[in-house]
Amino acid sequence: MASVMLNGDVIDIRFTGWERMWVGRERFALRLTAVRHAAPVDEPIRLARGARRGYAVSGFAKIGVWGLFGGPRQLVAARRGQPGLHLVLDRAAAGGEFDEVVVSDPAAPGLAETIGRATRGRP
């Protein structure tokens, strides 16, 4: 399972060995200033939508990049039965690749709260 860590003003998402194959990277790091909204979600696999490059087992797991031909471009590493973190990004500030990040993490509610507090009051 991917791990999400908050180090100062950087959100660092690291992917496991087999997840790397589907997301095409070992890690994704972004500054808090690139986050427009952060929310915990009970069923993160339901958020992945659109055409994909990745791994999907219906109702169990989704890992990869969703939204290839329209809609928001999403970086996804989500599993059934695990809480998730949904980040809506300023695509340009996040490096130009993704509009959203959806990742399963047992600490998602606390992470969403911390990220939300850090981003409140920004334009």
C-alpha positions as a Python dict, from the first residue, in 0.01 Angstrom:
ca = {
    (1, 'M'): (0, 0, 0),
    (2, 'A'): (123, 350, -81),
    (3, 'S'): (235, 563, 211),
    (4, 'V'): (158, 931, 255),
    (5, 'M'): (382, 1150, 469),
    (6, 'L'): (367, 1519, 541),
    (7, 'N'): (717, 1663, 573),
    (8, 'G'): (701, 2036, 644),
    (9, 'D'): (530, 2189, 342),
    (10, 'V'): (564, 1879, 119),
    (11, 'I'): (323, 1587, 79),
    (12, 'D'): (530, 1281, -10),
    (13, 'I'): (348, 978, -153),
    (14, 'R'): (560, 665, -196),
    (15, 'F'): (438, 363, -389),
    (16, 'T'): (513, -4, -325),
    (17, 'G'): (701, -214, -579),
    (18, 'W'): (407, -343, -779),
    (19, 'E'): (218, -12, -756),
    (20, 'R'): (517, 158, -921),
    (21, 'M'): (458, -45, -1234),
    (22, 'W'): (105, 95, -1272),
    (23, 'V'): (159, 455, -1160),
    (24, 'G'): (489, 485, -1347),
    (25, 'R'): (686, 628, -1055),
    (26, 'E'): (833, 547, -717),
    (27, 'R'): (700, 860, -551),
    (28, 'F'): (494, 1172, -606),
    (29, 'A'): (583, 1478, -401),
    (30, 'L'): (396, 1805, -406),
    (31, 'R'): (396, 2124, -205),
    (32, 'L'): (101, 2211, 16),
    (33, 'T'): (56, 2525, -195),
    (34, 'A'): (-55, 2300, -486),
    (35, 'V'): (-351, 2159, -287),
    (36, 'R'): (-688, 2327, -337),
    (37, 'H'): (-888, 2085, -123),
    (38, 'A'): (-817, 1779, 93),
    (39, 'A'): (-1085, 1538, 216),
    (40, 'P'): (-1102, 1194, 373),
    (41, 'V'): (-1318, 943, 184),
    (42, 'D'): (-1466, 614, 301),
    (43, 'E'): (-1454, 440, -39),
    (44, 'P'): (-1171, 588, -245),
    (45, 'I'): (-1197, 337, -531),
    (46, 'R'): (-1532, 497, -627),
    (47, 'L'): (-1360, 827, -709),
    (48, 'A'): (-1145, 692, -995),
    (49, 'R'): (-1326, 753, -1323),
    (50, 'G'): (-1266, 776, -1695),
    (51, 'A'): (-1023, 600, -1924),
    (52, 'R'): (-721, 460, -1748),
    (53, 'R'): (-366, 336, -1770),
    (54, 'G'): (-347, 105, -1477),
    (55, 'Y'): (-471, -191, -1280),
    (56, 'A'): (-833, -238, -1181),
    (57, 'V'): (-1008, -526, -1011),
    (58, 'S'): (-1373, -423, -996),
    (59, 'G'): (-1473, -338, -641),
    (60, 'F'): (-1134, -431, -495),
    (61, 'A'): (-848, -207, -615),
    (62, 'K'): (-759, 67, -863),
    (63, 'I'): (-399, 169, -919),
    (64, 'G'): (-267, 393, -1197),
    (65, 'V'): (-368, 704, -1387),
    (66, 'W'): (-736, 774, -1460),
    (67, 'G'): (-898, 1042, -1679),
    (68, 'L'): (-671, 999, -1981),
    (69, 'F'): (-912, 1135, -2246),
    (70, 'G'): (-1103, 1398, -2052),
    (71, 'G'): (-1217, 1494, -1709),
    (72, 'P'): (-974, 1534, -1423),
    (73, 'R'): (-643, 1349, -1454),
    (74, 'Q'): (-617, 1136, -1138),
    (75, 'L'): (-324, 957, -976),
    (76, 'V'): (-486, 662, -797),
    (77, 'A'): (-370, 394, -551),
    (78, 'A'): (-690, 284, -377),
    (79, 'R'): (-822, -36, -220),
    (80, 'R'): (-1159, -152, -90),
    (81, 'G'): (-1211, -143, 283),
    (82, 'Q'): (-947, 120, 350),
    (83, 'P'): (-1005, 490, 414),
    (84, 'G'): (-870, 723, 153),
    (85, 'L'): (-735, 1069, 100),
    (86, 'H'): (-869, 1278, -189),
    (87, 'L'): (-659, 1576, -290),
    (88, 'V'): (-782, 1828, -547),
    (89, 'L'): (-481, 2005, -694),
    (90, 'D'): (-389, 2320, -880),
    (91, 'R'): (-252, 2128, -1178),
    (92, 'A'): (7, 2388, -1278),
    (93, 'A'): (139, 2426, -921),
    (94, 'A'): (152, 2045, -885),
    (95, 'G'): (381, 1999, -1183),
    (96, 'G'): (124, 1989, -1463),
    (97, 'E'): (47, 1616, -1456),
    (98, 'F'): (-251, 1564, -1226),
    (99, 'D'): (-570, 1738, -1116),
    (100, 'E'): (-640, 1496, -830),
    (101, 'V'): (-475, 1233, -613),
    (102, 'V'): (-677, 947, -462),
    (103, 'V'): (-485, 718, -227),
    (104, 'S'): (-579, 467, 43),
    (105, 'D'): (-414, 532, 376),
    (106, 'P'): (-522, 430, 727),
    (107, 'A'): (-426, 780, 848),
    (108, 'A'): (-636, 957, 581),
    (109, 'P'): (-873, 1140, 818),
    (110, 'G'): (-586, 1291, 1015),
    (111, 'L'): (-389, 1374, 702),
    (112, 'A'): (-690, 1547, 545),
    (113, 'E'): (-742, 1752, 861),
    (114, 'T'): (-375, 1856, 879),
    (115, 'I'): (-355, 1943, 509),
    (116, 'G'): (-687, 2128, 528),
    (117, 'R'): (-566, 2340, 821),
    (118, 'A'): (-243, 2419, 638),
    (119, 'T'): (-424, 2531, 321),
    (120, 'R'): (-713, 2729, 474),
    (121, 'G'): (-728, 3097, 401),
    (122, 'R'): (-527, 3080, 80),
    (123, 'P'): (-666, 3224, -243),
}
